[in-house]
Coordinates of C-alpha atoms in Angstrom, one line a residue:
X1248 CA -18.8 -53.2 65.7
X1249 CA -17.6 -56.1 67.9
X1250 CA -14.8 -58.3 66.7
X1251 CA -15.6 -61.9 65.6
X1252 CA -13.8 -65.0 66.9
X1253 CA -13.7 -68.5 65.4
X1254 CA -13.0 -71.1 68.0
X1255 CA -12.0 -74.7 67.1
X1256 CA -11.8 -77.6 69.4
X1257 CA -10.1 -80.5 67.6
X1258 CA -9.7 -84.2 68.5
X1259 CA -6.9 -85.1 66.0
X1260 CA -7.1 -88.6 64.6
X1261 CA -4.6 -88.1 61.7
X1262 CA -1.6 -85.9 62.5
X1263 CA -0.3 -86.0 58.9
X1264 CA -3.7 -85.0 57.6
X1265 CA -3.8 -82.1 60.1
X1266 CA -0.4 -81.0 58.8
X1267 CA -1.8 -81.0 55.3
X1268 CA -4.8 -79.0 56.6
X1269 CA -2.5 -76.5 58.3
X1270 CA -0.8 -75.8 55.0
X1271 CA -4.1 -75.3 53.2
X1272 CA -5.5 -73.2 56.0
X1273 CA -2.5 -70.9 56.1
X1274 CA -3.0 -70.3 52.4
X1275 CA -6.6 -69.4 53.1
X1276 CA -5.5 -67.0 55.9
X1277 CA -3.4 -64.8 53.6
X1278 CA -5.2 -61.5 53.2
X1279 CA -8.1 -62.7 55.3
X1280 CA -7.8 -60.0 57.9
X1281 CA -7.5 -62.5 60.7
X1282 CA -5.2 -62.8 63.7
X1283 CA -4.4 -66.1 65.4
X1284 CA -4.8 -65.6 69.1
X1285 CA -4.2 -69.1 70.5
X1286 CA -3.2 -72.6 69.4
X1287 CA -3.0 -74.8 72.5
X1288 CA -2.6 -78.6 72.6
X1289 CA -3.1 -78.7 76.4
X1290 CA -5.8 -76.3 77.5
X1291 CA -6.3 -76.1 81.2
X1292 CA -9.9 -77.2 81.9
X1293 CA -11.3 -75.5 84.9
X1294 CA -14.8 -76.8 84.8
X1295 CA -16.8 -79.4 82.8
X1296 CA -15.4 -81.3 79.9
X1297 CA -13.4 -80.0 77.0
X1298 CA -13.5 -81.6 73.5
X1299 CA -10.4 -82.5 71.7
X1300 CA -6.7 -82.2 72.2
X1301 CA -6.1 -78.9 70.4
X1302 CA -7.9 -75.5 70.7
X1303 CA -7.5 -72.7 68.2
X1304 CA -8.8 -69.2 68.5
X1305 CA -8.8 -66.7 65.5
X1306 CA -9.8 -63.1 65.7
X1307 CA -11.5 -61.1 62.9
X1308 CA -12.6 -57.5 62.6
X1309 CA -16.2 -58.6 62.8
X1310 CA -18.5 -61.6 63.0
X1311 CA -19.3 -61.0 59.3
X1312 CA -15.6 -61.1 58.4
X1313 CA -15.2 -64.4 60.3
X1314 CA -18.2 -65.9 58.5
X1315 CA -17.0 -64.7 55.1
X1316 CA -13.6 -66.2 55.7
X1317 CA -15.0 -69.5 57.0
X1318 CA -17.4 -69.8 54.1
X1319 CA -14.8 -68.9 51.4
X1320 CA -14.0 -71.5 48.8
X1321 CA -10.3 -71.4 49.9
X1322 CA -11.1 -72.2 53.5
X1323 CA -13.8 -74.7 52.7
X1324 CA -11.1 -76.6 50.7
X1325 CA -8.9 -76.7 53.8
X1326 CA -11.9 -77.5 56.1
X1327 CA -12.5 -80.7 54.2
X1328 CA -9.0 -81.8 55.0
X1329 CA -9.5 -80.9 58.7
X1330 CA -12.8 -82.8 58.8
X1331 CA -11.1 -85.9 57.5
X1332 CA -8.2 -85.6 60.0
X1333 CA -10.0 -84.6 63.2
X1334 CA -13.4 -84.5 65.0
X1335 CA -13.9 -80.8 65.4
X1336 CA -16.3 -78.3 67.0
X1337 CA -16.3 -74.9 65.4
X1338 CA -18.1 -71.8 66.6
X1339 CA -18.2 -68.1 65.7
X1340 CA -18.7 -65.8 68.7
X1341 CA -19.1 -62.0 68.8
X1342 CA -16.7 -60.0 71.0
X1343 CA -18.0 -57.9 73.8
X1344 CA -18.1 -54.2 73.6
X1345 CA -18.9 -52.4 76.8
X1346 CA -21.7 -49.9 76.6
X1347 CA -20.5 -46.4 75.9
X1348 CA -20.7 -44.1 79.0
X1349 CA -22.5 -40.9 78.5
X1350 CA -20.4 -37.8 79.4
X1351 CA -21.5 -36.4 82.7
X1352 CA -23.2 -33.1 82.5
X1353 CA -22.3 -30.3 84.8

């Protein structure tokens, strides 16, 4: 089963509000089976346009686990704080699992 990733691009309007969100989000992350992979306030854009001034990538055991965490009451409380403090794009993407190679036969 491929891993699931939640990716946020955030245009922060209220730094104090985002600090409040960070505290609430950390509480929602406890026991959530997630791993923060990146928090970057200056991503290097190679092509096109990138939204916001902060990008966050979280890893989960599966897309279903990512969705369950995102839709949980604990995280939805935190999400309301983020939505008030930043204009945000959020996506869930599935990780890539290369096809299994069949064992060669003699």
